[in-house]
GROMACS .gro file of C-alpha atoms in nm:
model
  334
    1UNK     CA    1  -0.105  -8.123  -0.060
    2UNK     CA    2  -0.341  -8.347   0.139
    3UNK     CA    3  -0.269  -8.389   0.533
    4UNK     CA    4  -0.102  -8.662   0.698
    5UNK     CA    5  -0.313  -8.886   0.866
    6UNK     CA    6  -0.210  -9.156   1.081
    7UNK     CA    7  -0.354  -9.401   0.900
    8UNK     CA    8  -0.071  -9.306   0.613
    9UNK     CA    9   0.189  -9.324   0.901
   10UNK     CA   10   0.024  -9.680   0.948
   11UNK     CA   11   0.063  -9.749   0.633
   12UNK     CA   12   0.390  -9.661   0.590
   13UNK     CA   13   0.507  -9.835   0.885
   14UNK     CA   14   0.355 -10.133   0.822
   15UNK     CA   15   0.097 -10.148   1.132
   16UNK     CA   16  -0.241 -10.067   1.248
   17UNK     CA   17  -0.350  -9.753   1.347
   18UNK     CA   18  -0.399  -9.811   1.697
   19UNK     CA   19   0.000  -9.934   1.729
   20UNK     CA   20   0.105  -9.624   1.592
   21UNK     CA   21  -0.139  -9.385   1.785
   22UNK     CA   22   0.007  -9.570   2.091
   23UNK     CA   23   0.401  -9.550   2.007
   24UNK     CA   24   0.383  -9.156   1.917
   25UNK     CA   25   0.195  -9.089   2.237
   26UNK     CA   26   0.429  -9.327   2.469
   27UNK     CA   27   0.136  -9.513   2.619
   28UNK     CA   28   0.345  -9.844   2.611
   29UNK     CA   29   0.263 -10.208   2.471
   30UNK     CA   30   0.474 -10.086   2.158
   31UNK     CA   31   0.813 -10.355   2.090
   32UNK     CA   32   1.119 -10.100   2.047
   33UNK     CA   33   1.186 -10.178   1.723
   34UNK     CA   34   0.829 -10.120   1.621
   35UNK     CA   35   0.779  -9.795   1.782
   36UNK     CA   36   1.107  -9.676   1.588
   37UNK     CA   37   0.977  -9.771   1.258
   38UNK     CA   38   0.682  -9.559   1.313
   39UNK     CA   39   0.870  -9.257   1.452
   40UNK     CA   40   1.059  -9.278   1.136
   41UNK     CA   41   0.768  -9.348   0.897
   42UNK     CA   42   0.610  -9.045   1.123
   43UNK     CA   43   0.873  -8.819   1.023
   44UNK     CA   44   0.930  -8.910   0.639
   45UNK     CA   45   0.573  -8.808   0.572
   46UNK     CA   46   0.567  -8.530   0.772
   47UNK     CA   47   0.342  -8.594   1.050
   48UNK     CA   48   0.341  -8.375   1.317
   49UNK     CA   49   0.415  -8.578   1.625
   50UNK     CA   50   0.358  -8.527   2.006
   51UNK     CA   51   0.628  -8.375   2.211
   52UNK     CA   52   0.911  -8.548   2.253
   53UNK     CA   53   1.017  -8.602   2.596
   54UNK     CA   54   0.734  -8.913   2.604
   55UNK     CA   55   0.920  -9.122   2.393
   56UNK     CA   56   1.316  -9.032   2.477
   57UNK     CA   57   1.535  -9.196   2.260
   58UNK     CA   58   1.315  -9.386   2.054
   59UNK     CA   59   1.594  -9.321   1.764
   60UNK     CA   60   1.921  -9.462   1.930
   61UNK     CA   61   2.274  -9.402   1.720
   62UNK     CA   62   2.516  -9.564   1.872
   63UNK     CA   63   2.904  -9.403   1.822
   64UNK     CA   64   3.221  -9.648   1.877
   65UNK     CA   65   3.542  -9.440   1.990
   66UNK     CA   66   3.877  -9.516   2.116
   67UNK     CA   67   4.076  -9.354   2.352
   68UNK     CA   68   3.929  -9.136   2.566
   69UNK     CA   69   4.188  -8.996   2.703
   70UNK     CA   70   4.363  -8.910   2.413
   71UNK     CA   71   4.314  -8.516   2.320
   72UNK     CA   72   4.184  -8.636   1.961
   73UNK     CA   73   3.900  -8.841   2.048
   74UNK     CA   74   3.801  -8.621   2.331
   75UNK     CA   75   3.791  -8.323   2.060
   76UNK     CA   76   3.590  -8.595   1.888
   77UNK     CA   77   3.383  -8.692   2.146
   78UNK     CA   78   3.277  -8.347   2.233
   79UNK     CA   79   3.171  -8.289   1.906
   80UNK     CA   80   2.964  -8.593   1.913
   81UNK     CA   81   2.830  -8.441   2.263
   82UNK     CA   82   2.719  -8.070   2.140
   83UNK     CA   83   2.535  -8.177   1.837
   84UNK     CA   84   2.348  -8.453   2.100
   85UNK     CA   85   2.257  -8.167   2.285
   86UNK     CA   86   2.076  -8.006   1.942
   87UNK     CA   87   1.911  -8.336   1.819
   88UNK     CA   88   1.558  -8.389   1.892
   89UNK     CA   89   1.486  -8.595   2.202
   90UNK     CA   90   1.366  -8.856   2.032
   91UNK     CA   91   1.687  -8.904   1.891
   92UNK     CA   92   1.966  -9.046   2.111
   93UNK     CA   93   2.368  -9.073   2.054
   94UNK     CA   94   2.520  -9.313   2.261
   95UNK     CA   95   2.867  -9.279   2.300
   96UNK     CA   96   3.097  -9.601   2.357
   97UNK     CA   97   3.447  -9.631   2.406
   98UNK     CA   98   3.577  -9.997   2.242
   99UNK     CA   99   3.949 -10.105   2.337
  100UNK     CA  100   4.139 -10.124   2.026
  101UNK     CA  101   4.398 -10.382   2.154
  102UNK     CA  102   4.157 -10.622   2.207
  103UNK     CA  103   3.985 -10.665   1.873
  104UNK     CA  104   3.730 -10.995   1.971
  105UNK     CA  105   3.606 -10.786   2.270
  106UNK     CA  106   3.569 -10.501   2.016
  107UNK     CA  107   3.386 -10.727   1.761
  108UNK     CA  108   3.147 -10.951   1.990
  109UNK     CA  109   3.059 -10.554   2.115
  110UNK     CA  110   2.974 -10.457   1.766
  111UNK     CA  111   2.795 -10.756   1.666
  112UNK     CA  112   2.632 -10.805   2.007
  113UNK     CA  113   2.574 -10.463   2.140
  114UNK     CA  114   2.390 -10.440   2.521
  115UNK     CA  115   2.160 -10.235   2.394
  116UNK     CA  116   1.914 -10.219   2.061
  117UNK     CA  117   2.045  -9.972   1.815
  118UNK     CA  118   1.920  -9.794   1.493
  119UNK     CA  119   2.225  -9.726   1.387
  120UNK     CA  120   2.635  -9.759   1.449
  121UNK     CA  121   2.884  -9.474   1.366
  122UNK     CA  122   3.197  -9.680   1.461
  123UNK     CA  123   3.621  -9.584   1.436
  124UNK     CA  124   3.721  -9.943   1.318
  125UNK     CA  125   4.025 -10.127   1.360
  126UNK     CA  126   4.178 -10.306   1.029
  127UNK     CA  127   4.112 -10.641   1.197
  128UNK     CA  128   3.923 -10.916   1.017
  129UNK     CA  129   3.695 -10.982   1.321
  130UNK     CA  130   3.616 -10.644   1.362
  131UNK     CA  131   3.529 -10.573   0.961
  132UNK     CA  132   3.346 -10.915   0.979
  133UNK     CA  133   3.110 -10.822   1.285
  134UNK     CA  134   3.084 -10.453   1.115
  135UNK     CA  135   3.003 -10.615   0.758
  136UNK     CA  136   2.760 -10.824   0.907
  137UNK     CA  137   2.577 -10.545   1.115
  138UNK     CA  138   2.536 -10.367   0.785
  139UNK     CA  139   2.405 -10.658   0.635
  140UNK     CA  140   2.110 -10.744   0.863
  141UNK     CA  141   2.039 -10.360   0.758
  142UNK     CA  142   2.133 -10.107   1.028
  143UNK     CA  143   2.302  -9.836   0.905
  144UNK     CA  144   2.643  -9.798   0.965
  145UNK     CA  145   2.893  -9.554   0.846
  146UNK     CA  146   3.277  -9.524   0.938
  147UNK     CA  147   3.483  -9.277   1.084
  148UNK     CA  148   3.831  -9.155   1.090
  149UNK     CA  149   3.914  -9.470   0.859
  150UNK     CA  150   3.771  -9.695   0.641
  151UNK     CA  151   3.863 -10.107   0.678
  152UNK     CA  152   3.532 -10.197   0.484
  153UNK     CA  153   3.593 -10.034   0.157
  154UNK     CA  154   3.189 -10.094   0.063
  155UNK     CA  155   3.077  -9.949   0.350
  156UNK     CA  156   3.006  -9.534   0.384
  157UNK     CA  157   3.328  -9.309   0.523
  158UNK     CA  158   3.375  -8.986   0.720
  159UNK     CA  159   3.690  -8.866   0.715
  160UNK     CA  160   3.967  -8.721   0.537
  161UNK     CA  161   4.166  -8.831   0.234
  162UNK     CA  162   4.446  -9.002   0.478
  163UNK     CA  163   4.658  -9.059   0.152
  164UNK     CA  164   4.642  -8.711   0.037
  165UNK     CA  165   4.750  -8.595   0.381
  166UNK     CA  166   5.073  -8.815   0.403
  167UNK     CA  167   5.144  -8.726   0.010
  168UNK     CA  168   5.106  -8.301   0.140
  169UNK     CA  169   5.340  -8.368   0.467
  170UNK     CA  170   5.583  -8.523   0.163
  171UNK     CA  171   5.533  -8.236  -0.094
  172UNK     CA  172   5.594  -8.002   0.205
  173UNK     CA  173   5.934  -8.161   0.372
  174UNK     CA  174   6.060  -8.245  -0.001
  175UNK     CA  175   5.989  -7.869  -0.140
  176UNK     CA  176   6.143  -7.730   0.108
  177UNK     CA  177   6.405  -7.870   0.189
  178UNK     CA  178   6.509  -7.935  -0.213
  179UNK     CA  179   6.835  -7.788  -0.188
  180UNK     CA  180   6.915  -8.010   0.118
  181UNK     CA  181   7.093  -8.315   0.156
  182UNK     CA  182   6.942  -8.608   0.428
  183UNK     CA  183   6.743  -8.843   0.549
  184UNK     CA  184   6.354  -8.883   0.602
  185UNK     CA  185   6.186  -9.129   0.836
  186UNK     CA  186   5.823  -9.162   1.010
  187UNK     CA  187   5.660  -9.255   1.298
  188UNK     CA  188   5.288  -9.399   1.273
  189UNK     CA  189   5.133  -9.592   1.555
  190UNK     CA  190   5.089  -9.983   1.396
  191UNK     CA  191   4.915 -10.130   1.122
  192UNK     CA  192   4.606 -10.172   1.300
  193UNK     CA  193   4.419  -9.847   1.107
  194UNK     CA  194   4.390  -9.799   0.749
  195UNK     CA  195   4.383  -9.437   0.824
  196UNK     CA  196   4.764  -9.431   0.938
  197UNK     CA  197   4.808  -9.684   0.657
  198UNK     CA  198   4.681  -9.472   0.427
  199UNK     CA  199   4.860  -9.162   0.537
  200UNK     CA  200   5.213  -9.406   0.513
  201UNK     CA  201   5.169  -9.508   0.151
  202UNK     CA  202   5.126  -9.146   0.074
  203UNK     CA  203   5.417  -9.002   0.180
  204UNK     CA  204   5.611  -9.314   0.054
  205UNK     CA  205   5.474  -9.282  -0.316
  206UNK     CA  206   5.499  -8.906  -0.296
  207UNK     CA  207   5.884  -8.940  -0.246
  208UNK     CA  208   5.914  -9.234  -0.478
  209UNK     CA  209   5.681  -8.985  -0.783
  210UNK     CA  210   5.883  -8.720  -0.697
  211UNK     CA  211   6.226  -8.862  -0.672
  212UNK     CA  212   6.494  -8.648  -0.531
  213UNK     CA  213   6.858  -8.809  -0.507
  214UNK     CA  214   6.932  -8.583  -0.194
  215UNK     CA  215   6.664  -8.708  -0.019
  216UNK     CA  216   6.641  -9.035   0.116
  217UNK     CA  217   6.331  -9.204   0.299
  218UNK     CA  218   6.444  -9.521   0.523
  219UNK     CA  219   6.231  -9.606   0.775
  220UNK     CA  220   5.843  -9.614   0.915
  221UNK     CA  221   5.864  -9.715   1.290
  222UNK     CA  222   5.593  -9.850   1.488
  223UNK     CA  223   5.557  -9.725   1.857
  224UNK     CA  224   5.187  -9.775   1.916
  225UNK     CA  225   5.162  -9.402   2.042
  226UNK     CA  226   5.341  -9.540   2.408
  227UNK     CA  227   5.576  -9.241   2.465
  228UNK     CA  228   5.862  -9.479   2.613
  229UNK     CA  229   5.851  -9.638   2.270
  230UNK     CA  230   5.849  -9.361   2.078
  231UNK     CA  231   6.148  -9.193   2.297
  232UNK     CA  232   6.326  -9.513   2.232
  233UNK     CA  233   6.274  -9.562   1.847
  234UNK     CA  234   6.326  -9.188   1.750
  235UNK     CA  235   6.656  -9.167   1.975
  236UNK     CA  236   6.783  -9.479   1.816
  237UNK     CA  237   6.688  -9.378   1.488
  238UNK     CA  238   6.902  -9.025   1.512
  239UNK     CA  239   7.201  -9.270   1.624
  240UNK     CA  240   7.156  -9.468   1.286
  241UNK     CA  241   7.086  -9.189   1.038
  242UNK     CA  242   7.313  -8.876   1.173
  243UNK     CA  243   7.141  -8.697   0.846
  244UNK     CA  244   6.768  -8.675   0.979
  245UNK     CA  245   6.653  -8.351   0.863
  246UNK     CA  246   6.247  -8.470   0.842
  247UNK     CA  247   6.010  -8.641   1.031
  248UNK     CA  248   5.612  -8.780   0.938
  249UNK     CA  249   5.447  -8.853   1.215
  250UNK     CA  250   5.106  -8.997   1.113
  251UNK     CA  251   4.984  -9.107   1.496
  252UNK     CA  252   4.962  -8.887   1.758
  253UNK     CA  253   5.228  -8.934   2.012
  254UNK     CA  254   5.383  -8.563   1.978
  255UNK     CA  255   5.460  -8.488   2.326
  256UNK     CA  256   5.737  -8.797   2.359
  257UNK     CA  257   5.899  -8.644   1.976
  258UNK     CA  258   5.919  -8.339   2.114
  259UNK     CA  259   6.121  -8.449   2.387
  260UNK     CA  260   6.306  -8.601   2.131
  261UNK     CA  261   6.347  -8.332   1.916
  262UNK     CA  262   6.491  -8.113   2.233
  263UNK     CA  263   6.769  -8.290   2.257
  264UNK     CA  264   6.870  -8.256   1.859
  265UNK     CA  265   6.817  -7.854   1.851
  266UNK     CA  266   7.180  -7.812   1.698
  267UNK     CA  267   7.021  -8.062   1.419
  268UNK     CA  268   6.700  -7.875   1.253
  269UNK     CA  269   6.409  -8.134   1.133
  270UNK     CA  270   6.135  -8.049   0.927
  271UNK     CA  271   5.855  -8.231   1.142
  272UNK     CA  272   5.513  -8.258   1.036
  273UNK     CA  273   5.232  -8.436   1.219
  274UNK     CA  274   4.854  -8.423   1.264
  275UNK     CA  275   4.605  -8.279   1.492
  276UNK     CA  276   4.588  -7.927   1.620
  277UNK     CA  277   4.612  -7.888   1.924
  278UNK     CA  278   4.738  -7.677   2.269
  279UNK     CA  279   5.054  -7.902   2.257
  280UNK     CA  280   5.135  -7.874   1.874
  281UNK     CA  281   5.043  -7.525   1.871
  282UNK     CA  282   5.295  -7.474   2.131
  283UNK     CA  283   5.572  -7.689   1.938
  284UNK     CA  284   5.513  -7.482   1.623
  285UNK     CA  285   5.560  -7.143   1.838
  286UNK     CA  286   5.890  -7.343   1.984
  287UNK     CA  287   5.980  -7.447   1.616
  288UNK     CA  288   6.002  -7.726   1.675
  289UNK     CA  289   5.719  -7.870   1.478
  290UNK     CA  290   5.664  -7.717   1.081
  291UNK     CA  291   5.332  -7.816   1.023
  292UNK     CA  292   5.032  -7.948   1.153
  293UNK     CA  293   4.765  -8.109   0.952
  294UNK     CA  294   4.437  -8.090   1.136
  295UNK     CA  295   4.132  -8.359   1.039
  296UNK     CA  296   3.848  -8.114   1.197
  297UNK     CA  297   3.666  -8.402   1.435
  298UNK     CA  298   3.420  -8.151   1.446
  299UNK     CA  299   3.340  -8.129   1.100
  300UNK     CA  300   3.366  -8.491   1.050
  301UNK     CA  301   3.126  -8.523   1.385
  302UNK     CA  302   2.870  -8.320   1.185
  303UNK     CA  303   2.834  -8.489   0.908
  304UNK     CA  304   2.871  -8.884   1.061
  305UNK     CA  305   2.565  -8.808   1.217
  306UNK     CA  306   2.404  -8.609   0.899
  307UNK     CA  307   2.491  -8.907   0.666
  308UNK     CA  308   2.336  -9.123   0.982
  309UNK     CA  309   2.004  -8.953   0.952
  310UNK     CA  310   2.005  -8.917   0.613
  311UNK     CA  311   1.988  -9.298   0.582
  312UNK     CA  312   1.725  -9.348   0.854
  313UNK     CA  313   1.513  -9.109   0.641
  314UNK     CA  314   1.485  -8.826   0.919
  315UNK     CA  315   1.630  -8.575   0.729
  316UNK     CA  316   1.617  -8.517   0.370
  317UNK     CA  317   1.923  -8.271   0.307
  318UNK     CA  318   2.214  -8.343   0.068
  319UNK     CA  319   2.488  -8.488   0.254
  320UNK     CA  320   2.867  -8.392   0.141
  321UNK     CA  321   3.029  -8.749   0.005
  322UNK     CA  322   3.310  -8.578  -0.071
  323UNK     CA  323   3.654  -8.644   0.180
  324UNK     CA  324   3.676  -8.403   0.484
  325UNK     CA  325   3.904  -8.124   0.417
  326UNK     CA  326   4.206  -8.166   0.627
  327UNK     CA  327   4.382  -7.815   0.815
  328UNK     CA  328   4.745  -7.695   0.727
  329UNK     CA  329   4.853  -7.506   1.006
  330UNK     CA  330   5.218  -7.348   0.983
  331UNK     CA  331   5.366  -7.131   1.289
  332UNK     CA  332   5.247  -6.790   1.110
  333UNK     CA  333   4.877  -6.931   1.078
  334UNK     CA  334   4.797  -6.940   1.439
   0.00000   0.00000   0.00000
């Protein structure tokens, strides 16, 4: 196979010779977006390039969480942090975090971001502003693929099958509980995310597939993962339904359920929620949680950023299209 010259990565890239010797050996004059188009050109064919540490973050992938200081998104963020650490230092992830109750903040930031990006890995908010910006981003033709859940049905998706986990937390409480009489209801945090959507209309069409006349579901409540709310809601709920023997919850809010749940020992619930972690895993010691189903962030970390790479043409490796596998933890798997 004949070497790579740099007139092919020239070629390839759309440039003279000179413009490319100059971007791969950081000696300036080079526009941003030019010098990125050769770095990638550089590494489709193969060329060997010069260290890296002369052109530091040439490649920049930018990553749009929520949260922070919720214990899934920092799980998710630290993902995003190790495999930063392994990536070549050409290659730079950026990490933002977007506010999610303010969606035309969140959508002038993804349409109008303060600094040039290659490409966007973004947790989106079913908002038609957001979509909008994140369809038109997509458009002008930087990658972008979705995390956690999908608003822009077109558009590539990390994540688990969010239906499939609400219809498993159904088949679970229903199964086992078949010989009992009651009442299920569920908790999710709005409408804002397809994801908890998603995970909603499972459990719902599970129940409604798998009909059981001693079961009854009545009621999703919204609390927006704000633990007053979700004290409130789930302590009005047990006045109104004196029957609860399940509970979905498809957000996070566990610790203010729990607190719930402490009050109603004398009245077992079959609770299932999402996301391992050192809170659930002491509520399923407690008993009072049945199962968690974990989403591995880490896994889905790994392969945002593959799929990201794999359409800037750095890497050429198969990338798994297939949903995440989601975790079912019970108190004698831990």
């Amino acid at each position: 196979m004949a070497k790579v010259t740099l007139k092919d990565v020239a070629t390839a890239a759309g440039v003279g010779a000179a413009t490319v010797e100059r971007a791969l050996n950081g000696r300036g004059n080079v526009l941003p977006e030019t010098a990125e188009k050769i770095f990638i050109a550089a590494k489709r064919l193969g060329y060997r390039t010069p260290p890296a540490g002369i052109r530091h973050g040439l490649v920049r992938i930018e990553v749009v969480l929520l949260r922070p200081e919720t214990y899934f998104y920092s799980r998710l963020n630290r993902a995003f942090e190790r495999i930063a650490a392994l990536l070549d230092k050409d290659i730079q992830i950026q990490r933002t975090f977007a506010r999610e109750d303010d969606p035309a903040d969140f959508s002038r930031h993804i349409a109008n971001p303060q600094a040039r990006r290659s490409a966007l890995i973004v947790v989106a908010p079913d908002h038609p502003d957001v979509v909008g910006s994140i369809r038109k981003v997509a458009g002008g033709g930087i990658p972008v693929v979705q995390i956690m859940t999908r608003p822009a049905l077109e558009l590539p998706y990390v994540g688990i099958d969010n239906e499939a986990a609400g219809r498993t937390a159904a088949f679970y409480m229903a199964r086992m509980q078949s010989n009992i009489s009651g009442t299920f209801v569920a908790l999710c945090h709005s409408g804002a995310y397809e994801n908890h959507k998603a995970r909603i209309r499972g459990f719902s069409n599970y129940l409604l597939d798998h009909a059981n006349p001693s079961h009854r579901f009545v009621e999703v409540m919204f609390d927006e993962d704000d633990e007053m709310k979700t004290i409130e809601l789930l302590t009005n709920a047990f006045a109104r339904y004196p029957d609860i023997i399940g509970l979905y919850s498809a957000g996070g809010d566990n610790a203010a359920i729990a607190t719930v749940l402490r009050r109603y020992r004398q009245r077992p619930v079959f609770w299932v929620g999402h996301e391992l972690s050192d809170a659930t895993r002491g509520y399923l010691k407690e008993g009072l949680m049945t199962i968690v189903l974990d989403q591995a962030p880490e896994v889905q970390a790994r392969r945002a950023i593959d799929l990201t790479l794999k359409r800037l043409g750095l890497i050429d490796t198969d990338v798994d299209l297939e949903p995440v596998r989601f975790l079912t933890v019970t108190p004698e798997s831990l």
